[in-house]
PDB file of C-alpha atoms in Angstrom:
ATOM      1  CA  MET A   1       9.355   3.178  18.504  1.00 41.00           C
ATOM      2  CA  ARG A   2       5.905   4.704  18.260  1.00 43.00           C
ATOM      3  CA  TYR A   3       4.429   7.074  15.712  1.00 46.00           C
ATOM      4  CA  ASN A   4       1.538   9.403  16.372  1.00 47.00           C
ATOM      5  CA  ALA A   5      -1.010  10.077  13.663  1.00 47.00           C
ATOM      6  CA  GLN A   6      -1.190  13.621  12.357  1.00 49.00           C
ATOM      7  CA  GLU A   7      -4.080  15.534  10.810  1.00 54.00           C
ATOM      8  CA  PRO A   8      -4.294  14.936   7.032  1.00 54.00           C
ATOM      9  CA  ASN A   9      -2.114  17.346   5.047  1.00 62.00           C
ATOM     10  CA  PRO A  10      -4.132  18.546   2.003  1.00 62.00           C
ATOM     11  CA  GLU A  11      -1.002  19.745   0.211  1.00 68.00           C
ATOM     12  CA  LYS A  12       0.717  16.396   0.693  1.00 67.00           C
ATOM     13  CA  MET A  13      -2.394  14.475  -0.391  1.00 70.00           C
ATOM     14  CA  ASP A  14      -2.619  16.671  -3.505  1.00 82.00           C
ATOM     15  CA  LYS A  15       1.023  15.946  -4.347  1.00 86.00           C
ATOM     16  CA  LEU A  16       0.424  12.212  -3.926  1.00 88.00           C
ATOM     17  CA  SER A  17      -2.731  12.420  -6.058  1.00 90.00           C
ATOM     18  CA  LYS A  18      -0.711  14.069  -8.853  1.00 92.00           C
ATOM     19  CA  LYS A  19       1.940  11.344  -8.582  1.00 93.00           C
ATOM     20  CA  ILE A  20      -0.709   8.615  -8.873  1.00 95.00           C
ATOM     21  CA  SER A  21      -2.390  10.448 -11.756  1.00 96.00           C
ATOM     22  CA  SER A  22       0.780  10.877 -13.817  1.00 95.00           C
ATOM     23  CA  THR A  23       1.984   7.328 -13.105  1.00 96.00           C
ATOM     24  CA  LEU A  24      -1.319   5.807 -14.187  1.00 97.00           C
ATOM     25  CA  LYS A  25      -1.339   7.811 -17.413  1.00 97.00           C
ATOM     26  CA  THR A  26       2.283   6.890 -18.184  1.00 97.00           C
ATOM     27  CA  LEU A  27       1.739   3.183 -17.519  1.00 97.00           C
ATOM     28  CA  ARG A  28      -1.395   3.098 -19.647  1.00 97.00           C
ATOM     29  CA  GLN A  29       0.423   4.779 -22.544  1.00 96.00           C
ATOM     30  CA  GLU A  30       3.401   2.425 -22.205  1.00 96.00           C
ATOM     31  CA  HIS A  31       1.051  -0.563 -22.388  1.00 97.00           C
ATOM     32  CA  GLY A  32      -0.866   0.959 -25.266  1.00 97.00           C
ATOM     33  CA  TRP A  33      -4.130   0.423 -23.398  1.00 97.00           C
ATOM     34  CA  SER A  34      -7.297   2.413 -23.846  1.00 97.00           C
ATOM     35  CA  LEU A  35      -9.261   3.300 -20.719  1.00 97.00           C
ATOM     36  CA  ASP A  36     -11.598   0.426 -21.623  1.00 97.00           C
ATOM     37  CA  MET A  37      -8.711  -2.049 -21.699  1.00 98.00           C
ATOM     38  CA  ALA A  38      -7.220  -0.672 -18.482  1.00 98.00           C
ATOM     39  CA  SER A  39     -10.626  -1.073 -16.847  1.00 98.00           C
ATOM     40  CA  LYS A  40     -10.845  -4.708 -17.941  1.00 98.00           C
ATOM     41  CA  LYS A  41      -7.310  -5.423 -16.696  1.00 97.00           C
ATOM     42  CA  THR A  42      -7.685  -3.713 -13.319  1.00 97.00           C
ATOM     43  CA  GLY A  43     -11.338  -4.199 -12.474  1.00 96.00           C
ATOM     44  CA  VAL A  44     -11.639  -0.447 -11.862  1.00 97.00           C
ATOM     45  CA  SER A  45     -14.352   1.375 -13.816  1.00 97.00           C
ATOM     46  CA  LYS A  46     -13.411   3.392 -16.895  1.00 97.00           C
ATOM     47  CA  ALA A  47     -14.999   6.471 -15.322  1.00 97.00           C
ATOM     48  CA  MET A  48     -12.926   6.135 -12.144  1.00 97.00           C
ATOM     49  CA  LEU A  49      -9.678   5.576 -14.067  1.00 98.00           C
ATOM     50  CA  GLY A  50     -10.407   8.688 -16.127  1.00 97.00           C
ATOM     51  CA  GLN A  51     -11.049  10.743 -13.006  1.00 96.00           C
ATOM     52  CA  ILE A  52      -7.792   9.509 -11.430  1.00 96.00           C
ATOM     53  CA  GLU A  53      -5.798  10.321 -14.578  1.00 96.00           C
ATOM     54  CA  ARG A  54      -7.270  13.822 -14.725  1.00 94.00           C
ATOM     55  CA  GLY A  55      -6.550  14.367 -11.047  1.00 92.00           C
ATOM     56  CA  GLU A  56     -10.245  14.751 -10.257  1.00 93.00           C
ATOM     57  CA  SER A  57     -10.250  11.841  -7.818  1.00 91.00           C
ATOM     58  CA  SER A  58      -7.730   9.929  -5.740  1.00 91.00           C
ATOM     59  CA  PRO A  59      -8.082   6.156  -5.325  1.00 95.00           C
ATOM     60  CA  THR A  60      -8.491   4.391  -2.010  1.00 95.00           C
ATOM     61  CA  ILE A  61      -5.746   1.955  -1.051  1.00 95.00           C
ATOM     62  CA  ALA A  62      -7.975  -0.936  -2.158  1.00 94.00           C
ATOM     63  CA  THR A  63      -8.577   0.666  -5.568  1.00 96.00           C
ATOM     64  CA  LEU A  64      -4.897   1.531  -5.981  1.00 96.00           C
ATOM     65  CA  TRP A  65      -3.977  -2.106  -5.314  1.00 96.00           C
ATOM     66  CA  LYS A  66      -6.375  -3.168  -8.077  1.00 96.00           C
ATOM     67  CA  ILE A  67      -4.556  -0.821 -10.445  1.00 97.00           C
ATOM     68  CA  VAL A  68      -1.161  -2.080  -9.253  1.00 96.00           C
ATOM     69  CA  THR A  69      -2.269  -5.677  -9.813  1.00 96.00           C
ATOM     70  CA  GLY A  70      -3.761  -4.979 -13.226  1.00 96.00           C
ATOM     71  CA  PHE A  71      -0.581  -3.349 -14.497  1.00 96.00           C
ATOM     72  CA  ASN A  72       1.605  -5.902 -12.663  1.00 95.00           C
ATOM     73  CA  VAL A  73       3.817  -3.304 -10.994  1.00 95.00           C
ATOM     74  CA  SER A  74       4.838  -2.628  -7.398  1.00 95.00           C
ATOM     75  CA  PHE A  75       2.773  -0.512  -5.006  1.00 96.00           C
ATOM     76  CA  SER A  76       5.669   1.913  -4.519  1.00 93.00           C
ATOM     77  CA  THR A  77       5.524   2.688  -8.253  1.00 94.00           C
ATOM     78  CA  PHE A  78       2.598   4.954  -7.389  1.00 94.00           C
ATOM     79  CA  VAL A  79       3.904   6.593  -4.207  1.00 87.00           C
ATOM     80  CA  ASP A  80       6.975   8.667  -3.529  1.00 68.00           C
ATOM     81  CA  ALA A  81       9.489   6.442  -1.798  1.00 62.00           C
ATOM     82  CA  PRO A  82      13.145   6.755  -0.801  1.00 59.00           C
ATOM     83  CA  SER A  83      15.781   5.182  -2.981  1.00 53.00           C
ATOM     84  CA  SER A  84      16.041   1.433  -2.441  1.00 49.00           C
ATOM     85  CA  ASP A  85      19.793   1.739  -1.803  1.00 52.00           C
ATOM     86  CA  ALA A  86      19.425   4.268   1.032  1.00 50.00           C
ATOM     87  CA  ARG A  87      21.832   3.494   3.849  1.00 50.00           C
ATOM     88  CA  ALA A  88      20.281   5.357   6.729  1.00 48.00           C
ATOM     89  CA  GLN A  89      17.110   7.340   7.059  1.00 55.00           C
ATOM     90  CA  ILE A  90      15.276   9.154   9.812  1.00 52.00           C
ATOM     91  CA  HIS A  91      11.503   9.054   9.584  1.00 54.00           C
ATOM     92  CA  HIS A  92       9.037  11.456  11.133  1.00 52.00           C
ATOM     93  CA  ASP A  93       5.297  11.472  11.712  1.00 54.00           C
ATOM     94  CA  SER A  94       4.904  13.679   8.652  1.00 56.00           C
ATOM     95  CA  ASP A  95       6.378  10.946   6.423  1.00 67.00           C
ATOM     96  CA  PHE A  96       3.169   8.908   6.706  1.00 79.00           C
ATOM     97  CA  ASN A  97       0.818   9.043   3.730  1.00 83.00           C
ATOM     98  CA  GLN A  98      -2.948   9.030   3.896  1.00 83.00           C
ATOM     99  CA  ILE A  99      -3.762   7.796   0.399  1.00 87.00           C
ATOM    100  CA  HIS A 100      -7.439   8.796   0.383  1.00 86.00           C
ATOM    101  CA  PRO A 101      -9.747  10.574   2.880  1.00 86.00           C
ATOM    102  CA  GLN A 102     -11.730   7.336   3.174  1.00 89.00           C
ATOM    103  CA  ASP A 103      -8.590   5.577   4.398  1.00 92.00           C
ATOM    104  CA  ASP A 104      -8.500   7.757   7.490  1.00 90.00           C
ATOM    105  CA  LYS A 105      -7.551   4.950   9.864  1.00 95.00           C
ATOM    106  CA  ILE A 106      -4.607   3.471   7.948  1.00 95.00           C
ATOM    107  CA  LEU A 107      -1.409   5.425   7.287  1.00 93.00           C
ATOM    108  CA  ILE A 108       1.484   4.251   5.129  1.00 93.00           C
ATOM    109  CA  MET A 109       5.133   5.281   5.151  1.00 91.00           C
ATOM    110  CA  PRO A 110       7.421   4.014   2.368  1.00 90.00           C
ATOM    111  CA  VAL A 111      10.803   2.934   3.743  1.00 90.00           C
ATOM    112  CA  PHE A 112      12.380   1.250   0.727  1.00 91.00           C
ATOM    113  CA  ALA A 113      11.053   1.595  -2.813  1.00 90.00           C
ATOM    114  CA  TYR A 114      10.744  -1.514  -4.961  1.00 92.00           C
ATOM    115  CA  ASP A 115      14.149  -3.109  -5.573  1.00 92.00           C
ATOM    116  CA  LYS A 116      14.291  -4.651  -9.058  1.00 92.00           C
ATOM    117  CA  ILE A 117      17.043  -7.114  -8.080  1.00 92.00           C
ATOM    118  CA  LEU A 118      15.715  -8.257  -4.695  1.00 93.00           C
ATOM    119  CA  LYS A 119      12.081  -7.828  -5.847  1.00 95.00           C
ATOM    120  CA  PHE A 120      10.786  -6.328  -2.616  1.00 95.00           C
ATOM    121  CA  GLU A 121       9.614  -3.054  -1.087  1.00 95.00           C
ATOM    122  CA  MET A 122       9.058  -2.088   2.538  1.00 95.00           C
ATOM    123  CA  PHE A 123       6.541   0.084   4.365  1.00 95.00           C
ATOM    124  CA  ILE A 124       5.738   1.096   7.927  1.00 95.00           C
ATOM    125  CA  ILE A 125       1.981   1.005   8.446  1.00 96.00           C
ATOM    126  CA  GLU A 126       0.003   2.575  11.275  1.00 96.00           C
ATOM    127  CA  LEU A 127      -3.426   1.133  11.987  1.00 97.00           C
ATOM    128  CA  LEU A 128      -5.409   3.608  14.041  1.00 97.00           C
ATOM    129  CA  PRO A 129      -7.956   2.370  16.608  1.00 97.00           C
ATOM    130  CA  GLY A 130     -11.018   1.006  14.844  1.00 97.00           C
ATOM    131  CA  CYS A 131      -9.232   0.407  11.564  1.00 97.00           C
ATOM    132  CA  GLU A 132     -10.458  -2.458   9.381  1.00 97.00           C
ATOM    133  CA  HIS A 133      -8.819  -2.594   5.969  1.00 96.00           C
ATOM    134  CA  LEU A 134      -9.767  -5.356   3.536  1.00 95.00           C
ATOM    135  CA  SER A 135      -7.718  -6.031   0.429  1.00 94.00           C
ATOM    136  CA  ALA A 136      -8.556  -8.001  -2.695  1.00 92.00           C
ATOM    137  CA  SER A 137      -6.042 -10.466  -4.116  1.00 95.00           C
ATOM    138  CA  HIS A 138      -2.782  -8.984  -5.369  1.00 95.00           C
ATOM    139  CA  GLN A 139      -1.002 -10.347  -8.433  1.00 94.00           C
ATOM    140  CA  LYS A 140       0.135 -13.957  -8.402  1.00 94.00           C
ATOM    141  CA  GLY A 141       3.322 -14.596  -6.460  1.00 94.00           C
ATOM    142  CA  VAL A 142       3.066 -11.593  -4.118  1.00 97.00           C
ATOM    143  CA  ILE A 143       4.075 -12.459  -0.555  1.00 98.00           C
ATOM    144  CA  GLU A 144       3.650 -10.131   2.415  1.00 98.00           C
ATOM    145  CA  HIS A 145       5.843 -10.301   5.527  1.00 98.00           C
ATOM    146  CA  VAL A 146       4.283  -8.476   8.479  1.00 98.00           C
ATOM    147  CA  VAL A 147       6.071  -7.770  11.774  1.00 98.00           C
ATOM    148  CA  MET A 148       4.237  -6.020  14.614  1.00 98.00           C
ATOM    149  CA  VAL A 149       6.418  -3.265  16.072  1.00 97.00           C
ATOM    150  CA  SER A 150       4.027  -1.945  18.696  1.00 97.00           C
ATOM    151  CA  GLY A 151       0.468  -2.582  19.740  1.00 97.00           C
ATOM    152  CA  GLU A 152      -1.662  -5.482  18.572  1.00 97.00           C
ATOM    153  CA  ALA A 153      -3.627  -6.131  15.397  1.00 98.00           C
ATOM    154  CA  GLU A 154      -5.417  -8.885  13.540  1.00 98.00           C
ATOM    155  CA  ILE A 155      -4.476 -10.125  10.080  1.00 98.00           C
ATOM    156  CA  LEU A 156      -7.015 -11.841   7.830  1.00 98.00           C
ATOM    157  CA  VAL A 157      -5.369 -14.825   6.120  1.00 97.00           C
ATOM    158  CA  ASP A 158      -7.049 -17.877   4.609  1.00 95.00           C
ATOM    159  CA  GLY A 159     -10.407 -16.541   5.754  1.00 95.00           C
ATOM    160  CA  LYS A 160      -9.405 -16.340   9.438  1.00 97.00           C
ATOM    161  CA  TRP A 161      -8.474 -13.348  11.585  1.00 98.00           C
ATOM    162  CA  ARG A 162      -5.175 -14.073  13.360  1.00 97.00           C
ATOM    163  CA  THR A 163      -3.974 -11.931  16.269  1.00 98.00           C
ATOM    164  CA  LEU A 164      -0.483 -10.513  15.875  1.00 98.00           C
ATOM    165  CA  LYS A 165       1.124  -9.156  19.035  1.00 97.00           C
ATOM    166  CA  GLU A 166       4.176  -6.955  19.492  1.00 97.00           C
ATOM    167  CA  LYS A 167       7.388  -8.544  18.122  1.00 96.00           C
ATOM    168  CA  GLU A 168       5.421 -11.283  16.355  1.00 98.00           C
ATOM    169  CA  GLY A 169       5.423 -11.783  12.609  1.00 98.00           C
ATOM    170  CA  ILE A 170       3.442 -13.520   9.901  1.00 98.00           C
ATOM    171  CA  ARG A 171       4.136 -14.298   6.250  1.00 98.00           C
ATOM    172  CA  PHE A 172       1.380 -15.093   3.769  1.00 98.00           C
ATOM    173  CA  ASN A 173       0.555 -15.301   0.091  1.00 97.00           C
ATOM    174  CA  ALA A 174      -1.135 -12.022  -0.774  1.00 97.00           C
ATOM    175  CA  ASP A 175      -2.596 -13.304  -4.051  1.00 95.00           C
ATOM    176  CA  GLN A 176      -5.730 -14.012  -2.033  1.00 96.00           C
ATOM    177  CA  ALA A 177      -8.160 -11.765  -0.170  1.00 96.00           C
ATOM    178  CA  HIS A 178      -6.651 -10.561   3.112  1.00 97.00           C
ATOM    179  CA  GLY A 179      -7.005  -7.755   5.608  1.00 97.00           C
ATOM    180  CA  TYR A 180      -5.836  -5.811   8.642  1.00 98.00           C
ATOM    181  CA  ARG A 181      -7.791  -4.547  11.621  1.00 98.00           C
ATOM    182  CA  ASN A 182      -7.114  -2.901  14.961  1.00 98.00           C
ATOM    183  CA  ARG A 183      -9.842  -3.331  17.543  1.00 97.00           C
ATOM    184  CA  SER A 184      -7.797  -1.879  20.412  1.00 96.00           C
ATOM    185  CA  LYS A 185      -7.840   1.687  21.736  1.00 96.00           C
ATOM    186  CA  VAL A 186      -4.258   2.497  20.691  1.00 96.00           C
ATOM    187  CA  SER A 187      -2.504   2.590  17.343  1.00 96.00           C
ATOM    188  CA  ALA A 188      -0.763  -0.504  16.039  1.00 97.00           C
ATOM    189  CA  ILE A 189       2.502  -0.085  14.121  1.00 97.00           C
ATOM    190  CA  LEU A 190       3.751  -2.775  11.769  1.00 97.00           C
ATOM    191  CA  HIS A 191       6.474  -3.303   9.209  1.00 97.00           C
ATOM    192  CA  ASN A 192       5.293  -4.707   5.896  1.00 97.00           C
ATOM    193  CA  VAL A 193       7.778  -6.192   3.428  1.00 97.00           C
ATOM    194  CA  ILE A 194       6.157  -7.058   0.091  1.00 97.00           C
ATOM    195  CA  HIS A 195       7.906  -9.510  -2.216  1.00 97.00           C
ATOM    196  CA  TYR A 196       6.969  -9.718  -5.914  1.00 96.00           C
ATOM    197  CA  SER A 197       8.309 -12.990  -7.281  1.00 91.00           C
ATOM    198  CA  THR A 198       6.814 -12.563 -10.755  1.00 86.00           C
ATOM    199  CA  LEU A 199       7.788  -8.981 -11.641  1.00 86.00           C
ATOM    200  CA  SER A 200      10.362  -8.889 -14.405  1.00 70.00           C
ATOM    201  CA  SER A 201      11.540  -5.348 -13.699  1.00 65.00           C
TER     202      SER A 201
END
């Protein structure tokens, strides 16, 4: 199975930006946090959080993960994802999300939204040639399971880049800095299952 990257869809990116904006505002209100408090909890500036809430700016994947970690929720909370009890689904190239124009070499497709009972979510990720995506630590207890479907990529774990070839997998604690990169000339497709052992709901 191989997916081909499409040109960014402005309408789709705008829809995703609105979803992120409304979710951030709702979560902040539910927590009773001011923008100052949300900034302290997430490590994202007050100005940036305000811009995201007002829909004036969309966060990069790295920034969105900081927000996810600060609010202690799942990543799929902020992106449209299929129901976690879906039995069968057909995915197309257009199902991939480009979160932010800056993230032009990494595309994400939600497969299963966060399951409150099993405490996991699943994505298909396409790393375009030349992609290098670095991620700060996620919340404590988050574990990522990565399986390479096609192509070859490198995963940064414990400060070392480890090559992952087709049909190989790796599992690691994601509550540490980690990363993904594709130094080949073809796209690399991987499945990413994220387990949140500490989320209560």
